[in-house]
PDB file of C-alpha atoms in Angstrom:
ATOM      1  CA  MET P   1     180.859 -31.488 124.412  1.00 53.00           C
ATOM      2  CA  SER P   2     183.914 -29.828 125.993  1.00 59.00           C
ATOM      3  CA  ASP P   3     185.547 -26.742 124.523  1.00 57.00           C
ATOM      4  CA  ASN P   4     188.667 -28.798 123.662  1.00 56.00           C
ATOM      5  CA  SER P   5     186.537 -31.407 121.827  1.00 57.00           C
ATOM      6  CA  GLU P   6     184.729 -28.731 119.862  1.00 53.00           C
ATOM      7  CA  ARG P   7     188.030 -27.080 118.949  1.00 57.00           C
ATOM      8  CA  ASP P   8     189.521 -30.387 117.874  1.00 54.00           C
ATOM      9  CA  GLU P   9     186.447 -31.142 115.717  1.00 58.00           C
ATOM     10  CA  SER P  10     186.617 -27.664 114.176  1.00 54.00           C
ATOM     11  CA  GLU P  11     190.286 -28.081 113.364  1.00 59.00           C
ATOM     12  CA  ARG P  12     189.663 -31.465 111.756  1.00 60.00           C
ATOM     13  CA  GLY P  13     186.884 -29.980 109.669  1.00 58.00           C
ATOM     14  CA  ALA P  14     189.104 -27.107 108.546  1.00 66.00           C
ATOM     15  CA  ALA P  15     191.927 -29.545 107.640  1.00 72.00           C
ATOM     16  CA  SER P  16     189.493 -31.685 105.664  1.00 77.00           C
ATOM     17  CA  ALA P  17     188.175 -28.639 103.774  1.00 82.00           C
ATOM     18  CA  SER P  18     191.718 -27.485 103.028  1.00 85.00           C
ATOM     19  CA  GLN P  19     192.646 -30.941 101.677  1.00 88.00           C
ATOM     20  CA  THR P  20     189.602 -30.962  99.465  1.00 88.00           C
ATOM     21  CA  LEU P  21     190.448 -27.535  98.100  1.00 89.00           C
ATOM     22  CA  ASP P  22     194.068 -28.547  97.484  1.00 90.00           C
ATOM     23  CA  ARG P  23     192.962 -31.658  95.584  1.00 92.00           C
ATOM     24  CA  ALA P  24     190.445 -29.710  93.481  1.00 91.00           C
ATOM     25  CA  ILE P  25     193.065 -27.094  92.559  1.00 88.00           C
ATOM     26  CA  HIS P  26     195.480 -29.893  91.645  1.00 89.00           C
ATOM     27  CA  LEU P  27     192.886 -31.293  89.262  1.00 91.00           C
ATOM     28  CA  VAL P  28     192.388 -27.875  87.608  1.00 89.00           C
ATOM     29  CA  ARG P  29     196.183 -27.535  87.187  1.00 85.00           C
ATOM     30  CA  LEU P  30     196.473 -30.945  85.617  1.00 88.00           C
ATOM     31  CA  ILE P  31     193.594 -30.255  83.212  1.00 89.00           C
ATOM     32  CA  SER P  32     195.128 -26.847  82.394  1.00 81.00           C
ATOM     33  CA  GLY P  33     198.448 -28.461  81.618  1.00 76.00           C
ATOM     34  CA  ALA P  34     196.781 -30.805  79.096  1.00 77.00           C
ATOM     35  CA  ARG P  35     195.591 -27.715  77.139  1.00 67.00           C
ATOM     36  CA  GLY P  36     193.181 -28.544  74.281  1.00 72.00           C
ATOM     37  CA  ALA P  37     193.619 -32.298  74.570  1.00 81.00           C
ATOM     38  CA  GLY P  38     191.921 -32.575  77.907  1.00 87.00           C
ATOM     39  CA  LEU P  39     192.266 -35.474  80.282  1.00 90.00           C
ATOM     40  CA  ALA P  40     190.221 -38.594  80.865  1.00 92.00           C
ATOM     41  CA  LEU P  41     189.031 -39.681  84.284  1.00 93.00           C
ATOM     42  CA  SER P  42     191.493 -42.521  84.272  1.00 93.00           C
ATOM     43  CA  ASP P  43     194.325 -40.056  83.511  1.00 92.00           C
ATOM     44  CA  LEU P  44     193.367 -37.884  86.518  1.00 94.00           C
ATOM     45  CA  VAL P  45     193.068 -40.896  88.846  1.00 94.00           C
ATOM     46  CA  ARG P  46     196.566 -42.023  87.840  1.00 93.00           C
ATOM     47  CA  LEU P  47     198.108 -38.543  88.075  1.00 91.00           C
ATOM     48  CA  THR P  48     196.568 -37.669  91.447  1.00 91.00           C
ATOM     49  CA  ALA P  49     196.760 -41.122  93.086  1.00 91.00           C
ATOM     50  CA  LEU P  50     193.241 -40.555  94.339  1.00 93.00           C
ATOM     51  CA  THR P  51     190.440 -43.065  94.190  1.00 93.00           C
ATOM     52  CA  LYS P  52     188.107 -42.984  91.262  1.00 93.00           C
ATOM     53  CA  PRO P  53     185.032 -42.011  93.380  1.00 93.00           C
ATOM     54  CA  THR P  54     186.938 -39.191  95.072  1.00 94.00           C
ATOM     55  CA  THR P  55     188.249 -37.847  91.752  1.00 94.00           C
ATOM     56  CA  ARG P  56     184.840 -38.042  90.196  1.00 92.00           C
ATOM     57  CA  ARG P  57     183.211 -36.264  93.174  1.00 93.00           C
ATOM     58  CA  LEU P  58     185.716 -33.380  92.915  1.00 94.00           C
ATOM     59  CA  LEU P  59     185.191 -33.102  89.177  1.00 93.00           C
ATOM     60  CA  ILE P  60     181.375 -32.895  89.598  1.00 93.00           C
ATOM     61  CA  SER P  61     181.872 -30.039  92.056  1.00 92.00           C
ATOM     62  CA  LEU P  62     184.266 -28.254  89.670  1.00 92.00           C
ATOM     63  CA  ILE P  63     181.801 -28.732  86.815  1.00 91.00           C
ATOM     64  CA  ASP P  64     178.920 -27.356  88.957  1.00 89.00           C
ATOM     65  CA  ASN P  65     181.076 -24.285  89.576  1.00 88.00           C
ATOM     66  CA  GLY P  66     182.047 -23.781  85.948  1.00 86.00           C
ATOM     67  CA  MET P  67     185.752 -24.434  86.526  1.00 88.00           C
ATOM     68  CA  VAL P  68     185.769 -27.651  84.495  1.00 90.00           C
ATOM     69  CA  GLU P  69     183.618 -29.091  81.731  1.00 90.00           C
ATOM     70  CA  GLN P  70     183.349 -32.557  80.165  1.00 90.00           C
ATOM     71  CA  ASP P  71     183.181 -33.221  76.474  1.00 87.00           C
ATOM     72  CA  LEU P  72     180.144 -35.382  75.950  1.00 85.00           C
ATOM     73  CA  GLU P  73     181.686 -37.341  73.055  1.00 86.00           C
ATOM     74  CA  SER P  74     185.252 -37.898  74.216  1.00 90.00           C
ATOM     75  CA  ARG P  75     184.343 -37.859  77.951  1.00 90.00           C
ATOM     76  CA  ARG P  76     187.544 -35.914  78.505  1.00 93.00           C
ATOM     77  CA  TYR P  77     187.726 -32.997  80.908  1.00 92.00           C
ATOM     78  CA  HIS P  78     188.676 -29.418  79.936  1.00 90.00           C
ATOM     79  CA  LEU P  79     188.848 -26.073  81.642  1.00 85.00           C
ATOM     80  CA  GLY P  80     185.416 -24.468  81.974  1.00 84.00           C
ATOM     81  CA  PRO P  81     184.087 -20.982  81.302  1.00 81.00           C
ATOM     82  CA  GLU P  82     184.696 -19.702  84.859  1.00 79.00           C
ATOM     83  CA  ALA P  83     188.408 -20.634  84.517  1.00 77.00           C
ATOM     84  CA  TYR P  84     188.575 -18.565  81.347  1.00 67.00           C
ATOM     85  CA  ALA P  85     186.821 -15.676  82.987  1.00 68.00           C
ATOM     86  CA  PHE P  86     189.205 -15.692  85.947  1.00 71.00           C
ATOM     87  CA  GLY P  87     192.181 -15.770  83.547  1.00 68.00           C
ATOM     88  CA  VAL P  88     190.932 -12.718  81.577  1.00 61.00           C
ATOM     89  CA  ILE P  89     190.313 -10.765  84.789  1.00 57.00           C
ATOM     90  CA  ALA P  90     193.705 -11.725  86.223  1.00 63.00           C
ATOM     91  CA  ALA P  91     195.507 -10.784  83.049  1.00 59.00           C
ATOM     92  CA  GLU P  92     194.107  -7.250  83.234  1.00 52.00           C
ATOM     93  CA  ARG P  93     195.414  -6.849  86.733  1.00 54.00           C
ATOM     94  CA  PHE P  94     198.911  -8.026  86.171  1.00 55.00           C
ATOM     95  CA  GLY P  95     200.799  -5.736  83.796  1.00 60.00           C
ATOM     96  CA  ILE P  96     203.598  -8.129  82.932  1.00 78.00           C
ATOM     97  CA  HIS P  97     201.309 -10.512  81.026  1.00 75.00           C
ATOM     98  CA  ARG P  98     199.684  -7.728  79.055  1.00 77.00           C
ATOM     99  CA  LEU P  99     202.801  -5.637  78.381  1.00 82.00           C
ATOM    100  CA  ALA P 100     204.916  -8.577  77.429  1.00 88.00           C
ATOM    101  CA  ALA P 101     202.729  -9.384  74.462  1.00 89.00           C
ATOM    102  CA  ASP P 102     204.449  -6.844  72.232  1.00 91.00           C
ATOM    103  CA  SER P 103     207.852  -8.028  73.428  1.00 93.00           C
ATOM    104  CA  LEU P 104     207.073 -11.574  72.423  1.00 94.00           C
ATOM    105  CA  VAL P 105     205.999 -10.494  68.959  1.00 95.00           C
ATOM    106  CA  ARG P 106     209.187  -8.496  68.467  1.00 95.00           C
ATOM    107  CA  LEU P 107     211.429 -11.298  69.703  1.00 96.00           C
ATOM    108  CA  ALA P 108     209.703 -13.922  67.527  1.00 96.00           C
ATOM    109  CA  THR P 109     209.894 -11.602  64.496  1.00 95.00           C
ATOM    110  CA  LEU P 110     213.584 -10.714  64.974  1.00 95.00           C
ATOM    111  CA  SER P 111     214.764 -14.189  65.851  1.00 95.00           C
ATOM    112  CA  GLY P 112     212.451 -16.288  63.677  1.00 94.00           C
ATOM    113  CA  ASP P 113     212.095 -18.669  66.656  1.00 94.00           C
ATOM    114  CA  ALA P 114     209.438 -19.022  69.414  1.00 94.00           C
ATOM    115  CA  ALA P 115     209.397 -16.393  72.112  1.00 95.00           C
ATOM    116  CA  LEU P 116     207.935 -17.188  75.526  1.00 94.00           C
ATOM    117  CA  LEU P 117     206.995 -15.521  78.771  1.00 93.00           C
ATOM    118  CA  SER P 118     207.239 -17.478  82.024  1.00 92.00           C
ATOM    119  CA  VAL P 119     206.737 -16.551  85.640  1.00 89.00           C
ATOM    120  CA  GLN P 120     208.123 -17.897  88.877  1.00 90.00           C
ATOM    121  CA  ARG P 121     205.559 -19.514  91.202  1.00 84.00           C
ATOM    122  CA  GLY P 122     207.187 -20.594  94.412  1.00 86.00           C
ATOM    123  CA  THR P 123     209.789 -23.206  93.573  1.00 91.00           C
ATOM    124  CA  GLU P 124     208.342 -23.722  90.107  1.00 91.00           C
ATOM    125  CA  TRP P 125     207.970 -21.704  86.937  1.00 92.00           C
ATOM    126  CA  VAL P 126     204.990 -21.584  84.619  1.00 86.00           C
ATOM    127  CA  CYS P 127     204.898 -20.793  80.912  1.00 88.00           C
ATOM    128  CA  LEU P 128     202.205 -18.130  80.313  1.00 84.00           C
ATOM    129  CA  SER P 129     202.534 -17.084  76.667  1.00 87.00           C
ATOM    130  CA  ARG P 130     204.130 -18.265  73.418  1.00 91.00           C
ATOM    131  CA  GLU P 131     204.623 -16.430  70.155  1.00 92.00           C
ATOM    132  CA  GLU P 132     205.766 -18.450  67.136  1.00 93.00           C
ATOM    133  CA  GLY P 133     208.510 -17.316  64.802  1.00 90.00           C
ATOM    134  CA  SER P 134     208.730 -17.753  61.060  1.00 91.00           C
ATOM    135  CA  PHE P 135     211.411 -20.461  60.962  1.00 88.00           C
ATOM    136  CA  PRO P 136     209.757 -23.672  59.761  1.00 82.00           C
ATOM    137  CA  LEU P 137     211.653 -26.062  62.056  1.00 77.00           C
ATOM    138  CA  ARG P 138     210.296 -25.516  65.608  1.00 76.00           C
ATOM    139  CA  SER P 139     210.566 -26.994  69.042  1.00 73.00           C
ATOM    140  CA  HIS P 140     207.086 -27.487  70.533  1.00 70.00           C
ATOM    141  CA  VAL P 141     208.355 -28.764  73.878  1.00 74.00           C
ATOM    142  CA  LEU P 142     207.261 -25.775  75.917  1.00 82.00           C
ATOM    143  CA  GLN P 143     203.651 -24.546  75.767  1.00 82.00           C
ATOM    144  CA  PRO P 144     201.479 -22.168  77.860  1.00 83.00           C
ATOM    145  CA  GLY P 145     200.379 -23.898  81.081  1.00 78.00           C
ATOM    146  CA  ASP P 146     203.451 -26.078  81.331  1.00 84.00           C
ATOM    147  CA  ARG P 147     205.156 -26.143  84.729  1.00 85.00           C
ATOM    148  CA  HIS P 148     208.691 -27.096  85.643  1.00 92.00           C
ATOM    149  CA  PRO P 149     210.865 -26.816  88.779  1.00 93.00           C
ATOM    150  CA  LEU P 150     213.180 -23.856  89.086  1.00 94.00           C
ATOM    151  CA  GLY P 151     216.548 -24.858  87.615  1.00 94.00           C
ATOM    152  CA  ALA P 152     215.133 -26.852  84.740  1.00 93.00           C
ATOM    153  CA  GLY P 153     215.129 -25.340  81.278  1.00 93.00           C
ATOM    154  CA  ALA P 154     216.297 -21.956  80.104  1.00 95.00           C
ATOM    155  CA  ALA P 155     213.648 -19.996  82.036  1.00 96.00           C
ATOM    156  CA  GLY P 156     214.192 -22.104  85.130  1.00 96.00           C
ATOM    157  CA  LEU P 157     217.935 -21.441  85.006  1.00 96.00           C
ATOM    158  CA  ALA P 158     217.471 -17.682  84.441  1.00 97.00           C
ATOM    159  CA  LEU P 159     215.014 -17.439  87.307  1.00 97.00           C
ATOM    160  CA  ILE P 160     216.972 -19.469  89.856  1.00 96.00           C
ATOM    161  CA  ALA P 161     220.202 -17.614  89.015  1.00 96.00           C
ATOM    162  CA  ALA P 162     218.427 -14.328  89.808  1.00 95.00           C
ATOM    163  CA  LEU P 163     217.915 -15.485  93.410  1.00 95.00           C
ATOM    164  CA  SER P 164     220.241 -14.955  96.362  1.00 93.00           C
ATOM    165  CA  ASP P 165     222.604 -17.725  97.324  1.00 94.00           C
ATOM    166  CA  GLU P 166     220.386 -18.608 100.321  1.00 94.00           C
ATOM    167  CA  GLU P 167     217.306 -18.780  98.093  1.00 95.00           C
ATOM    168  CA  ILE P 168     219.104 -20.925  95.571  1.00 95.00           C
ATOM    169  CA  ALA P 169     220.145 -23.413  98.271  1.00 95.00           C
ATOM    170  CA  GLU P 170     216.537 -23.544  99.535  1.00 94.00           C
ATOM    171  CA  VAL P 171     215.081 -24.132  96.024  1.00 94.00           C
ATOM    172  CA  LEU P 172     217.588 -26.856  95.218  1.00 94.00           C
ATOM    173  CA  ALA P 173     216.856 -28.607  98.466  1.00 94.00           C
ATOM    174  CA  VAL P 174     213.132 -28.627  97.669  1.00 93.00           C
ATOM    175  CA  ASN P 175     213.495 -29.565  94.053  1.00 93.00           C
ATOM    176  CA  ALA P 176     216.378 -32.061  94.283  1.00 92.00           C
ATOM    177  CA  GLU P 177     214.247 -35.207  94.214  1.00 91.00           C
ATOM    178  CA  ARG P 178     212.058 -34.030  91.355  1.00 91.00           C
ATOM    179  CA  LEU P 179     215.035 -32.858  89.277  1.00 91.00           C
ATOM    180  CA  ALA P 180     216.806 -36.204  89.834  1.00 90.00           C
ATOM    181  CA  ALA P 181     213.706 -38.161  88.844  1.00 90.00           C
ATOM    182  CA  ASN P 182     212.474 -36.231  85.827  1.00 90.00           C
ATOM    183  CA  TYR P 183     215.332 -34.070  84.559  1.00 89.00           C
ATOM    184  CA  PRO P 184     218.467 -36.212  84.143  1.00 86.00           C
ATOM    185  CA  GLY P 185     220.117 -33.385  82.114  1.00 82.00           C
ATOM    186  CA  HIS P 186     220.193 -31.312  85.320  1.00 83.00           C
ATOM    187  CA  PRO P 187     222.224 -33.279  87.951  1.00 88.00           C
ATOM    188  CA  LEU P 188     222.793 -31.041  90.984  1.00 90.00           C
ATOM    189  CA  ASP P 189     226.573 -30.652  90.485  1.00 90.00           C
ATOM    190  CA  ALA P 190     226.084 -29.721  86.810  1.00 92.00           C
ATOM    191  CA  LEU P 191     223.107 -27.511  87.716  1.00 93.00           C
ATOM    192  CA  ARG P 192     225.166 -25.536  90.145  1.00 94.00           C
ATOM    193  CA  GLN P 193     227.755 -24.904  87.404  1.00 94.00           C
ATOM    194  CA  GLN P 194     224.970 -23.886  85.033  1.00 95.00           C
ATOM    195  CA  ILE P 195     223.613 -21.399  87.587  1.00 96.00           C
ATOM    196  CA  ALA P 196     227.113 -19.938  88.042  1.00 96.00           C
ATOM    197  CA  GLU P 197     227.518 -19.596  84.257  1.00 96.00           C
ATOM    198  CA  THR P 198     224.115 -17.939  83.980  1.00 97.00           C
ATOM    199  CA  LYS P 199     225.091 -15.396  86.663  1.00 96.00           C
ATOM    200  CA  ARG P 200     228.369 -14.640  84.802  1.00 96.00           C
ATOM    201  CA  ASN P 201     226.824 -14.405  81.338  1.00 95.00           C
ATOM    202  CA  GLY P 202     223.641 -12.533  82.268  1.00 96.00           C
ATOM    203  CA  TYR P 203     221.554 -15.044  80.390  1.00 97.00           C
ATOM    204  CA  ALA P 204     220.705 -18.803  80.655  1.00 96.00           C
ATOM    205  CA  LEU P 205     221.442 -21.328  78.016  1.00 95.00           C
ATOM    206  CA  ASN P 206     219.516 -24.614  77.867  1.00 93.00           C
ATOM    207  CA  ALA P 207     221.646 -26.752  75.614  1.00 90.00           C
ATOM    208  CA  GLY P 208     219.090 -29.548  75.254  1.00 87.00           C
ATOM    209  CA  TYR P 209     219.190 -30.401  79.028  1.00 86.00           C
ATOM    210  CA  VAL P 210     215.463 -31.180  79.188  1.00 86.00           C
ATOM    211  CA  ILE P 211     214.743 -32.572  75.688  1.00 87.00           C
ATOM    212  CA  THR P 212     217.653 -33.465  73.395  1.00 86.00           C
ATOM    213  CA  GLY P 213     217.733 -31.118  70.384  1.00 87.00           C
ATOM    214  CA  SER P 214     215.460 -28.501  71.961  1.00 90.00           C
ATOM    215  CA  TRP P 215     217.457 -25.487  72.984  1.00 93.00           C
ATOM    216  CA  GLY P 216     216.596 -22.150  74.557  1.00 95.00           C
ATOM    217  CA  ILE P 217     218.065 -18.902  75.842  1.00 97.00           C
ATOM    218  CA  ALA P 218     216.384 -16.897  78.611  1.00 97.00           C
ATOM    219  CA  VAL P 219     216.825 -13.771  80.681  1.00 97.00           C
ATOM    220  CA  ALA P 220     215.154 -13.076  84.024  1.00 96.00           C
ATOM    221  CA  LEU P 221     213.348  -9.822  84.806  1.00 93.00           C
ATOM    222  CA  ARG P 222     211.308  -8.432  87.623  1.00 87.00           C
ATOM    223  CA  ASP P 223     208.179  -6.351  87.878  1.00 81.00           C
ATOM    224  CA  ALA P 224     209.117  -3.902  90.613  1.00 74.00           C
ATOM    225  CA  ARG P 225     205.465  -3.009  91.132  1.00 72.00           C
ATOM    226  CA  SER P 226     204.063  -6.488  91.831  1.00 69.00           C
ATOM    227  CA  HIS P 227     207.459  -8.129  92.713  1.00 77.00           C
ATOM    228  CA  THR P 228     206.675 -10.755  90.013  1.00 82.00           C
ATOM    229  CA  ARG P 229     209.742 -12.634  88.781  1.00 89.00           C
ATOM    230  CA  ALA P 230     209.538 -13.547  85.104  1.00 93.00           C
ATOM    231  CA  ALA P 231     211.646 -14.779  82.230  1.00 96.00           C
ATOM    232  CA  LEU P 232     211.751 -14.114  78.496  1.00 97.00           C
ATOM    233  CA  THR P 233     212.898 -17.069  76.400  1.00 97.00           C
ATOM    234  CA  ILE P 234     213.720 -17.724  72.751  1.00 96.00           C
ATOM    235  CA  ALA P 235     213.477 -21.441  72.019  1.00 94.00           C
ATOM    236  CA  GLY P 236     214.098 -23.567  68.931  1.00 93.00           C
ATOM    237  CA  VAL P 237     215.905 -26.536  67.473  1.00 92.00           C
ATOM    238  CA  GLU P 238     219.578 -27.105  68.219  1.00 92.00           C
ATOM    239  CA  SER P 239     220.721 -26.064  64.733  1.00 91.00           C
ATOM    240  CA  ARG P 240     219.453 -22.522  65.431  1.00 93.00           C
ATOM    241  CA  PHE P 241     221.934 -21.983  68.272  1.00 92.00           C
ATOM    242  CA  THR P 242     225.350 -22.204  66.633  1.00 88.00           C
ATOM    243  CA  GLY P 243     228.290 -19.874  66.347  1.00 83.00           C
ATOM    244  CA  GLY P 244     227.732 -16.272  67.354  1.00 90.00           C
ATOM    245  CA  ARG P 245     223.995 -16.570  67.245  1.00 93.00           C
ATOM    246  CA  ILE P 246     223.762 -17.420  70.928  1.00 95.00           C
ATOM    247  CA  LYS P 247     225.138 -13.955  71.810  1.00 94.00           C
ATOM    248  CA  GLU P 248     222.912 -12.355  69.229  1.00 95.00           C
ATOM    249  CA  ILE P 249     219.828 -13.948  70.759  1.00 96.00           C
ATOM    250  CA  ALA P 250     221.005 -13.052  74.231  1.00 96.00           C
ATOM    251  CA  ALA P 251     221.382  -9.404  73.154  1.00 96.00           C
ATOM    252  CA  LEU P 252     217.826  -9.376  71.727  1.00 96.00           C
ATOM    253  CA  LEU P 253     216.506 -10.773  74.986  1.00 97.00           C
ATOM    254  CA  THR P 254     218.508  -8.353  77.122  1.00 96.00           C
ATOM    255  CA  ASN P 255     217.273  -5.335  75.046  1.00 95.00           C
ATOM    256  CA  GLU P 256     213.679  -6.471  75.386  1.00 94.00           C
ATOM    257  CA  LYS P 257     214.102  -7.134  79.114  1.00 95.00           C
ATOM    258  CA  THR P 258     215.313  -3.587  79.629  1.00 93.00           C
ATOM    259  CA  LEU P 259     212.403  -2.143  77.613  1.00 91.00           C
ATOM    260  CA  LEU P 260     209.820  -4.295  79.396  1.00 90.00           C
ATOM    261  CA  GLU P 261     211.115  -3.450  82.825  1.00 89.00           C
ATOM    262  CA  GLN P 262     210.949   0.263  81.931  1.00 88.00           C
ATOM    263  CA  LEU P 263     207.293  -0.220  80.802  1.00 85.00           C
ATOM    264  CA  LEU P 264     206.459  -2.120  83.972  1.00 81.00           C
ATOM    265  CA  GLY P 265     207.989   0.595  86.071  1.00 77.00           C
ATOM    266  CA  GLY P 266     205.698   3.162  84.367  1.00 57.00           C
ATOM    267  CA  ALA P 267     202.577   1.074  84.662  1.00 47.00           C
ATOM    268  CA  SER P 268     199.726   2.531  86.626  1.00 40.00           C
ATOM    269  CA  LYS P 269     199.770   1.675  90.304  1.00 41.00           C
ATOM    270  CA  PRO P 270     196.776   0.064  92.009  1.00 38.00           C
ATOM    271  CA  SER P 271     194.405   2.485  93.683  1.00 36.00           C
ATOM    272  CA  ASP P 272     194.321   2.823  97.454  1.00 35.00           C
ATOM    273  CA  SER P 273     191.065   0.919  97.482  1.00 33.00           C
ATOM    274  CA  GLU P 274     192.673  -2.118  95.952  1.00 33.00           C
ATOM    275  CA  PRO P 275     194.750  -4.669  97.983  1.00 31.00           C
ATOM    276  CA  GLN P 276     198.494  -4.245  97.497  1.00 30.00           C
ATOM    277  CA  LEU P 277     200.126  -7.214  95.817  1.00 26.00           C
ATOM    278  CA  GLY P 278     202.838  -7.600  98.336  1.00 27.00           C
ATOM    279  CA  ALA P 279     200.263  -7.940 101.121  1.00 25.00           C
ATOM    280  CA  VAL P 280     198.396 -10.804  99.533  1.00 24.00           C
ATOM    281  CA  HIS P 281     198.953 -14.159 101.174  1.00 28.00           C
ATOM    282  CA  HIS P 282     201.633 -16.243  99.358  1.00 32.00           C
ATOM    283  CA  GLN P 283     200.214 -19.733  98.810  1.00 32.00           C
ATOM    284  CA  ARG P 284     202.176 -22.865  99.252  1.00 32.00           C
ATOM    285  CA  SER P 285     202.789 -24.924  96.146  1.00 36.00           C
ATOM    286  CA  SER P 286     202.045 -28.653  96.307  1.00 37.00           C
ATOM    287  CA  GLY P 287     202.873 -28.829 100.019  1.00 36.00           C
ATOM    288  CA  ARG P 288     206.304 -27.333  99.490  1.00 35.00           C
ATOM    289  CA  ASN P 289     207.673 -24.295 101.190  1.00 34.00           C
ATOM    290  CA  PRO P 290     208.196 -21.817  98.333  1.00 35.00           C
ATOM    291  CA  VAL P 291     210.623 -18.960  98.161  1.00 37.00           C
ATOM    292  CA  HIS P 292     208.574 -15.736  98.720  1.00 32.00           C
ATOM    293  CA  GLN P 293     208.240 -13.619  95.634  1.00 35.00           C
ATOM    294  CA  GLY P 294     205.145 -11.512  96.305  1.00 34.00           C
ATOM    295  CA  ASP P 295     201.666 -12.380  95.089  1.00 31.00           C
ATOM    296  CA  ASP P 296     201.214 -15.409  92.868  1.00 29.00           C
ATOM    297  CA  SER P 297     197.473 -15.554  92.569  1.00 26.00           C
ATOM    298  CA  TYR P 298     197.496 -15.086  88.835  1.00 24.00           C
ATOM    299  CA  VAL P 299     198.707 -18.589  88.194  1.00 25.00           C
TER     300      VAL P 299
END
């Protein structure tokens, strides 16, 4: 076999392995997004557009490695013990998730509504944590593990508005088709106006753009140490966002953002023996070309 043939065969093998890994990670993300409900094999086949044998083969491998487990009664798939272990270890490394816990409790207590922490991951954002408030009427639209494109929702508006004009244009170009198909409350012309308003106000307002009657206010923040971009959100039903309360909630979020960024700035730095976050390879998300924001391996 010639050197060129061996090289071509090696490259095809590497591409196949990469495709298999991408598909497996996609399955884990889908199962994670289902949270406690889990997903059936038929759900995963439909969502991935893979064949049933391929999906089943990937799931068996994930089960063997502890990343996924199957409930013997319901036959639905859930995250496995290794996924939990990875999450615990990752949470210890990234200060924003740990330090934001107190911020979410304060925001939920003071506002009475749900307080949430989300992080940017390429051209998407992911909800990491949620703390419930005391008000009995709640919006349960956003839960930990949920993913949305930048620009959608309060956190998505806050995060995209914090980018440069060049980055905003890049993100909108990548997300345009997805926004048009799944987020009719965010047509591009209106979204550009919403981004401009967010920049002017210093906070983002989701006035039921994603789900009618479900509102939210968010502010963007940045962990200077890890370069993580994140957002704090207070979310609730529409009746909770009337009169001067929008500015009151925005002030609560802004105060907590300032405090959290100060805490993050004082967090202990990684030792010289540990890899620096900014040097970690930034992965591509779902085949898209994401805006670089530093390491995203915690998602």
